[in-house]
Amino acid sequence: MLKLKKLKNFYHVWSIMSKLPDITKKFPDWYQEVIYEAELAEQAPVRGCVVIRPYGNAIWEEIKAVLDKKIKDTGHENAIFPLLIPLSFLEKEAEHVAGFAPELAIVTHAGGKKLEEPLVVRPTSETMIHAMFAKWIKSYRDLPLKINQWANVMRWEKRPRAFLRTSEFFWQEGHTAHETHEEALQETLLMLSEYVDLAQNYLAIPVIQGRKSPSEQFPGAEATYTFEGFMIDGKALQMGTSHLLSQNFAKSFDMKFQNKEGQIAYPYLTSWGATTRLVGAIIASHGDQKGLIIPPRIAPIQLVIIPIYRSDEEKLHVLAAAHEMTNILKKAGIRVKCDDNDNMKPGAKFFKWELRGIPFRLEIGPRDLAAGTAMIASRLSGEKQSIAMNDLITLLPGMLDQFHHELFATAQARYEKMWHKIEKIENFGKQLEEQAGIYQTGWCRDAACEQLLKPFTGSIRCLLSDRQEMKECFGCNKPSVVDVIAGKSY
Amino acid sequence: MLKLKKLKNFYHVWSIMSKLPDITKKFPDWYQEVIYEAELAEQAPVRGCVVIRPYGNAIWEEIKAVLDKKIKDTGHENAIFPLLIPLSFLEKEAEHVAGFAPELAIVTHAGGKKLEEPLVVRPTSETMIHAMFAKWIKSYRDLPLKINQWANVMRWEKRPRAFLRTSEFFWQEGHTAHETHEEALQETLLMLSEYVDLAQNYLAIPVIQGRKSPSEQFPGAEATYTFEGFMIDGKALQMGTSHLLSQNFAKSFDMKFQNKEGQIAYPYLTSWGATTRLVGAIIASHGDQKGLIIPPRIAPIQLVIIPIYRSDEEKLHVLAAAHEMTNILKKAGIRVKCDDNDNMKPGAKFFKWELRGIPFRLEIGPRDLAAGTAMIASRLSGEKQSIAMNDLITLLPGMLDQFHHELFATAQARYEKMWHKIEKIENFGKQLEEQAGIYQTGWCRDAACEQLLKPFTGSIRCLLSDRQEMKECFGCNKPSVVDVIAGKSY
């Protein structure tokens, strides 16, 4: 009994003695360290690139599955386009090439020879896909054309951070063509709303959505819409974007169709993308001093079972019960793992799975077993309670839902604390610089005023379409035309 | 009545007037044309690359789903490694770099600067993954390490053919490390058997499996195992390979671990891969003059429903029934599409979906509807029969299974016809050159004898471990050590 108590104390001490850097004071260090310790990713021996390890990839696979279903359910089809794009394709859209040129990786030699024309490792695929669209779209009957691609892309990165900003990253890029401007705008906003649903109802991250200011638009687009999450450190993370490209690219690629009236017209295009950055958003939005907290709806492991025993006989019974429960829950569609590794003590396992952010831990020991119960611990509240083994299968889905809502509410509460409404830059610029957060203010839409945020390392994250609370522009004396969120970005 | 008969006749004539080149006499043209017409893939504006269109990609996604489950069920985890590999990594394994050098695409510039060291677009990832394995493997407790990656790879190709041979292609590459040679060999053979199961029991392609001769091994491997399919034109297609790398790469990458006895040892490695070539194998193994025939277990559409009507009132009833049946079958897990496109006549739809190889077509018309029946047509036999709508859901799974077995048997029958057992090269060399097929013969294992096949554009496809029927080597007077399959390859 004394021995068990000692063990408990030891574990208690150990768990609060997390090796992770202080999440409040040293957030960037915490972020980097938790990724390494939880084996999500690791520095690769290529500049700016990471290796995404199995656990990090498993989270990405869950996100992909949800997003892929959304993309298909809204009538898009997946296709695959080439990795390499002739440099001349990018040059067809002047703004586009200017925007991406500094970040390009370029293939100059292949098959033992110097290439006649250099090929670019795609930084995004508009130009390649539009070249194909120009072949496929002849008549209004070919519209709308709604294509998506899951792919790797490359934008050379000088200051990489795992998941948030790496030279190579992984994403889906949707590309669509429509008969009318109205229909293309609807598509742009529909996919934005699907992304927001993914962020809030799966990743448990509240987001602020809206249009980007012209200076932050996608190179060549008419309008870019964004959804921004605010991380634990108060910084804004652009989690994905949806672009109304309108007719710019169609004209550059001579993409024409015969409309219902028999006239030749240019289609209206959109593109939209979300990346492995979403894994970074989960880490930076939900972690705590013990490590990650993975939202249950995309957690590769929703419940980990830890068998606890001291004798061989206890082991026999406890393992049998743990494996049986694992099978029952798996059949019920719960993503469960039984950690029956004999080389680790239960305390070390608790630590390991807390670090990895598994929503629930089920401890099955001999005494519980005799009573037909087990102890279940929540990664979010840290609370432990006894649960009847027979009830687990019926209760768990509700508990996972509850966990999701509490996780979302926790983030929401953080947003409310860091949300400041301040009219003039002289009253919030210095504060924004020193303490990142959500700064709602008014804007006259003049780019010169937008520039005033730069010295404070701030920027307009998005325009709010649903709020108009501010009277004057933050930068000048003109009236505010639109409320905006200013913040510091990743 | 007369009108309907006319339409039927017209369709009949039309369907046998397929625009595809003669599959028997002009197989390469048929192959290229069916891919374009069925919208599987299209030439991309980058040398040797294709765009995989939605239908082609949907087939690949089905194959991926089956193979990914097999890989996970056998205890492997997916991870992601960088696209670009420093050239020096490839140079660490002398045979390896010699094997791949002529096919490499090389990035020399990135981020606006010339790189200090050129980066190779991965032709395969052994070197990158082994560099990481060397960091992760310290003790026998870290073994076995079983990793898989789904990725794009690049091998510069001078004579591309969609799906069979393109500069960029898509695959999974498994990489594992083990304590003993025995365990690594078991892994190599296990994954070979999983591939064979995929080929035979999902793609309905009979395969011949065995070891490659040393001259055809993976550069740097101790042994390569292959599974080969023989296509309609009698040519052999290497559908995938599993390599016992043994300790070569481990030594090159200084990958060491402490074994159970406390000694430092090199692990034994394996790698194994299958690619988008499997889509090519389906096309070239199962097609006929009307187009593709897609094996039902990986068909993105297993059944297409064609509603048939002549009046608006008929349309109302027929479409309602067609949509209801679509929903019922979807819920039962059948992959079904209702082609309710108003711009196409039924005959044109029959043609379209036959070309695309959908296993079953269900025609729902007003008269059938009144009788509670529909006509179901098999893409393989071409036979049409009446089926009670209420029976469809119970009968269809069995019909799909039956279709699979018949498709496999059809291919198997082709193999038997083209399987020749001939002792000496002077008796089969010329024949092999003029008529591709499966040539079983005996071999003394001497590379000089293997070379004798070259003038006849033949090669040893694999060594047969389960047959030893030949007495003498095909090339010399020595006794045969092993039976081999000689053939012409893609």
mmCIF file of C-alpha atoms in Angstrom, chain B residues 22-211:
data_model
loop_
_atom_site.group_PDB
_atom_site.id
_atom_site.type_symbol
_atom_site.label_atom_id
_atom_site.label_comp_id
_atom_site.label_asym_id
_atom_site.label_seq_id
_atom_site.Cartn_x
_atom_site.Cartn_y
_atom_site.Cartn_z
ATOM 1 C CA ASP B 22 -7.981 -2.712 -83.119
ATOM 2 C CA ILE B 23 -6.979 -4.174 -79.762
ATOM 3 C CA THR B 24 -5.453 -7.294 -81.326
ATOM 4 C CA LYS B 25 -3.501 -5.744 -84.155
ATOM 5 C CA LYS B 26 -2.693 -2.309 -82.745
ATOM 6 C CA PHE B 27 -2.488 -2.799 -79.025
ATOM 7 C CA PRO B 28 -0.186 0.162 -78.216
ATOM 8 C CA ASP B 29 -2.519 2.502 -80.124
ATOM 9 C CA TRP B 30 -5.576 0.984 -78.444
ATOM 10 C CA TYR B 31 -3.886 1.486 -75.046
ATOM 11 C CA GLN B 32 -3.083 5.118 -75.675
ATOM 12 C CA GLU B 33 -6.465 5.905 -77.194
ATOM 13 C CA VAL B 34 -8.613 4.223 -74.547
ATOM 14 C CA ILE B 35 -6.818 6.210 -71.840
ATOM 15 C CA TYR B 36 -7.600 9.438 -73.626
ATOM 16 C CA GLU B 37 -11.188 8.554 -74.614
ATOM 17 C CA ALA B 38 -12.172 7.196 -71.189
ATOM 18 C CA GLU B 39 -10.631 10.325 -69.642
ATOM 19 C CA LEU B 40 -8.188 8.447 -67.420
ATOM 20 C CA ALA B 41 -5.188 10.627 -68.207
ATOM 21 C CA GLU B 42 -3.825 13.100 -70.686
ATOM 22 C CA GLN B 43 -0.447 14.255 -71.907
ATOM 23 C CA ALA B 44 0.874 17.093 -69.714
ATOM 24 C CA PRO B 45 2.867 20.021 -71.064
ATOM 25 C CA VAL B 46 5.978 18.707 -69.264
ATOM 26 C CA ARG B 47 8.174 16.095 -70.877
ATOM 27 C CA GLY B 48 7.256 12.548 -69.911
ATOM 28 C CA CYS B 49 4.506 13.586 -67.493
ATOM 29 C CA VAL B 50 0.746 13.090 -67.575
ATOM 30 C CA VAL B 51 -2.243 14.653 -65.903
ATOM 31 C CA ILE B 52 -4.239 11.941 -64.142
ATOM 32 C CA ARG B 53 -7.865 12.924 -64.651
ATOM 33 C CA PRO B 54 -10.624 12.298 -62.088
ATOM 34 C CA TYR B 55 -11.676 8.868 -63.340
ATOM 35 C CA GLY B 56 -8.078 7.614 -63.519
ATOM 36 C CA ASN B 57 -7.395 9.055 -60.089
ATOM 37 C CA ALA B 58 -10.560 7.499 -58.645
ATOM 38 C CA ILE B 59 -9.285 4.045 -59.683
ATOM 39 C CA TRP B 60 -5.920 4.844 -58.069
ATOM 40 C CA GLU B 61 -7.667 6.008 -54.870
ATOM 41 C CA GLU B 62 -9.512 2.678 -54.636
ATOM 42 C CA ILE B 63 -6.258 0.748 -55.108
ATOM 43 C CA LYS B 64 -4.551 2.969 -52.529
ATOM 44 C CA ALA B 65 -7.316 2.340 -49.983
ATOM 45 C CA VAL B 66 -6.919 -1.445 -50.276
ATOM 46 C CA LEU B 67 -3.115 -1.328 -50.195
ATOM 47 C CA ASP B 68 -2.960 1.223 -47.368
ATOM 48 C CA LYS B 69 -5.130 -1.041 -45.208
ATOM 49 C CA LYS B 70 -2.889 -4.023 -45.970
ATOM 50 C CA ILE B 71 0.185 -1.984 -45.053
ATOM 51 C CA LYS B 72 -1.334 -0.820 -41.767
ATOM 52 C CA ASP B 73 -2.772 -4.248 -40.904
ATOM 53 C CA THR B 74 0.719 -5.720 -41.217
ATOM 54 C CA GLY B 75 2.026 -3.240 -38.628
ATOM 55 C CA HIS B 76 3.525 -0.441 -40.728
ATOM 56 C CA GLU B 77 3.013 3.271 -40.095
ATOM 57 C CA ASN B 78 2.837 6.039 -42.709
ATOM 58 C CA ALA B 79 5.234 8.971 -42.550
ATOM 59 C CA ILE B 80 6.350 11.740 -44.903
ATOM 60 C CA PHE B 81 9.951 12.382 -45.949
ATOM 61 C CA PRO B 82 11.287 15.283 -48.055
ATOM 62 C CA LEU B 83 10.910 15.399 -51.847
ATOM 63 C CA LEU B 84 14.453 16.718 -52.323
ATOM 64 C CA ILE B 85 17.518 14.703 -51.374
ATOM 65 C CA PRO B 86 21.106 16.016 -51.277
ATOM 66 C CA LEU B 87 23.064 14.453 -54.139
ATOM 67 C CA SER B 88 25.741 13.365 -51.656
ATOM 68 C CA PHE B 89 23.201 11.055 -49.943
ATOM 69 C CA LEU B 90 22.730 9.065 -53.136
ATOM 70 C CA GLU B 91 26.478 8.882 -53.580
ATOM 71 C CA LYS B 92 26.902 7.083 -50.262
ATOM 72 C CA GLU B 93 25.766 3.832 -51.862
ATOM 73 C CA ALA B 94 27.889 3.315 -54.994
ATOM 74 C CA GLU B 95 25.629 0.863 -56.846
ATOM 75 C CA HIS B 96 22.592 2.919 -55.956
ATOM 76 C CA VAL B 97 23.806 6.200 -57.455
ATOM 77 C CA ALA B 98 25.159 4.408 -60.535
ATOM 78 C CA GLY B 99 21.726 2.877 -61.087
ATOM 79 C CA PHE B 100 19.787 6.115 -60.797
ATOM 80 C CA ALA B 101 22.169 8.844 -62.055
ATOM 81 C CA PRO B 102 20.958 8.889 -65.694
ATOM 82 C CA GLU B 103 17.337 9.399 -64.619
ATOM 83 C CA LEU B 104 17.722 12.170 -62.046
ATOM 84 C CA ALA B 105 16.038 15.589 -62.124
ATOM 85 C CA ILE B 106 18.200 18.085 -60.257
ATOM 86 C CA VAL B 107 17.372 21.316 -58.434
ATOM 87 C CA THR B 108 20.345 23.673 -58.683
ATOM 88 C CA HIS B 109 18.706 26.983 -57.725
ATOM 89 C CA ALA B 110 16.286 27.856 -54.932
ATOM 90 C CA GLY B 111 15.161 30.972 -53.134
ATOM 91 C CA GLY B 112 16.800 33.126 -55.798
ATOM 92 C CA LYS B 113 20.278 31.626 -55.317
ATOM 93 C CA LYS B 114 22.463 28.857 -56.659
ATOM 94 C CA LEU B 115 22.512 26.040 -54.096
ATOM 95 C CA GLU B 116 25.803 25.022 -52.540
ATOM 96 C CA GLU B 117 24.890 21.389 -53.054
ATOM 97 C CA PRO B 118 22.497 20.247 -55.779
ATOM 98 C CA LEU B 119 19.306 18.549 -54.611
ATOM 99 C CA VAL B 120 17.810 15.592 -56.397
ATOM 100 C CA VAL B 121 14.065 15.155 -56.862
ATOM 101 C CA ARG B 122 13.767 11.735 -55.206
ATOM 102 C CA PRO B 123 13.813 8.790 -57.614
ATOM 103 C CA THR B 124 13.193 6.643 -54.503
ATOM 104 C CA SER B 125 13.789 7.450 -50.836
ATOM 105 C CA GLU B 126 16.129 4.811 -49.428
ATOM 106 C CA THR B 127 18.955 7.276 -48.818
ATOM 107 C CA MET B 128 16.804 9.931 -47.094
ATOM 108 C CA ILE B 129 14.897 7.429 -45.001
ATOM 109 C CA HIS B 130 18.031 5.536 -44.011
ATOM 110 C CA ALA B 131 19.647 8.785 -42.862
ATOM 111 C CA MET B 132 16.673 9.208 -40.497
ATOM 112 C CA PHE B 133 16.659 5.522 -39.474
ATOM 113 C CA ALA B 134 20.297 5.970 -38.425
ATOM 114 C CA LYS B 135 19.100 8.601 -35.925
ATOM 115 C CA TRP B 136 16.104 6.630 -34.658
ATOM 116 C CA ILE B 137 17.602 3.171 -34.243
ATOM 117 C CA LYS B 138 19.793 2.858 -31.165
ATOM 118 C CA SER B 139 18.774 -0.411 -29.546
ATOM 119 C CA TYR B 140 17.113 -3.708 -30.421
ATOM 120 C CA ARG B 141 14.088 -2.209 -28.642
ATOM 121 C CA ASP B 142 13.701 0.206 -31.580
ATOM 122 C CA LEU B 143 13.370 -2.753 -33.959
ATOM 123 C CA PRO B 144 11.601 -3.748 -36.065
ATOM 124 C CA LEU B 145 11.021 -0.264 -37.503
ATOM 125 C CA LYS B 146 8.315 -0.446 -40.154
ATOM 126 C CA ILE B 147 7.589 2.724 -42.126
ATOM 127 C CA ASN B 148 5.683 3.438 -45.330
ATOM 128 C CA GLN B 149 5.390 6.579 -47.442
ATOM 129 C CA TRP B 150 2.861 7.535 -50.157
ATOM 130 C CA ALA B 151 4.701 9.888 -52.477
ATOM 131 C CA ASN B 152 5.502 11.184 -55.920
ATOM 132 C CA VAL B 153 8.886 10.241 -57.383
ATOM 133 C CA MET B 154 10.754 11.287 -60.494
ATOM 134 C CA ARG B 155 12.840 9.245 -62.949
ATOM 135 C CA TRP B 156 13.424 11.113 -66.192
ATOM 136 C CA GLU B 157 11.833 9.125 -68.966
ATOM 137 C CA LYS B 158 12.600 9.291 -72.664
ATOM 138 C CA ARG B 159 9.778 7.039 -73.931
ATOM 139 C CA PRO B 160 6.818 7.705 -71.637
ATOM 140 C CA ARG B 161 3.547 5.758 -71.658
ATOM 141 C CA ALA B 162 0.694 6.845 -69.418
ATOM 142 C CA PHE B 163 0.636 4.877 -66.140
ATOM 143 C CA LEU B 164 3.270 2.370 -67.342
ATOM 144 C CA ARG B 165 6.291 4.637 -67.575
ATOM 145 C CA THR B 166 6.251 8.361 -66.815
ATOM 146 C CA SER B 167 8.870 10.757 -65.485
ATOM 147 C CA GLU B 168 6.808 11.536 -62.413
ATOM 148 C CA PHE B 169 4.864 8.684 -60.911
ATOM 149 C CA PHE B 170 3.016 7.955 -57.684
ATOM 150 C CA TRP B 171 3.640 5.117 -55.307
ATOM 151 C CA GLN B 172 4.044 3.814 -51.830
ATOM 152 C CA GLU B 173 7.503 2.883 -50.662
ATOM 153 C CA GLY B 174 7.833 0.729 -47.573
ATOM 154 C CA HIS B 175 11.094 0.798 -45.616
ATOM 155 C CA THR B 176 11.814 -1.479 -42.698
ATOM 156 C CA ALA B 177 14.705 -2.394 -40.400
ATOM 157 C CA HIS B 178 15.124 -5.686 -38.538
ATOM 158 C CA GLU B 179 17.461 -7.415 -36.093
ATOM 159 C CA THR B 180 18.126 -10.469 -38.232
ATOM 160 C CA HIS B 181 18.549 -11.477 -41.855
ATOM 161 C CA GLU B 182 15.824 -14.074 -41.372
ATOM 162 C CA GLU B 183 13.298 -11.508 -40.153
ATOM 163 C CA ALA B 184 14.116 -9.111 -43.004
ATOM 164 C CA LEU B 185 13.680 -11.895 -45.552
ATOM 165 C CA GLN B 186 10.318 -12.780 -43.996
ATOM 166 C CA GLU B 187 9.220 -9.150 -44.266
ATOM 167 C CA THR B 188 10.325 -9.005 -47.927
ATOM 168 C CA LEU B 189 8.290 -12.109 -48.732
ATOM 169 C CA LEU B 190 5.302 -11.032 -46.614
ATOM 170 C CA MET B 191 4.945 -7.770 -48.524
ATOM 171 C CA LEU B 192 5.392 -9.612 -51.818
ATOM 172 C CA SER B 193 2.497 -11.848 -50.815
ATOM 173 C CA GLU B 194 0.356 -8.827 -49.909
ATOM 174 C CA TYR B 195 1.037 -7.392 -53.377
ATOM 175 C CA VAL B 196 0.158 -10.680 -55.027
ATOM 176 C CA ASP B 197 -3.085 -10.759 -53.054
ATOM 177 C CA LEU B 198 -3.848 -7.201 -54.210
ATOM 178 C CA ALA B 199 -3.138 -8.108 -57.850
ATOM 179 C CA GLN B 200 -5.080 -11.353 -57.937
ATOM 180 C CA ASN B 201 -7.919 -10.797 -55.493
ATOM 181 C CA TYR B 202 -8.642 -7.115 -56.161
ATOM 182 C CA LEU B 203 -7.275 -6.261 -59.612
ATOM 183 C CA ALA B 204 -8.206 -9.723 -60.996
ATOM 184 C CA ILE B 205 -4.769 -10.034 -62.606
ATOM 185 C CA PRO B 206 -3.008 -13.436 -62.311
ATOM 186 C CA VAL B 207 0.671 -12.883 -61.569
ATOM 187 C CA ILE B 208 3.853 -14.892 -61.678
ATOM 188 C CA GLN B 209 6.062 -14.199 -58.686
ATOM 189 C CA GLY B 210 9.681 -14.901 -57.989
ATOM 190 C CA ARG B 211 13.164 -13.551 -57.559
#
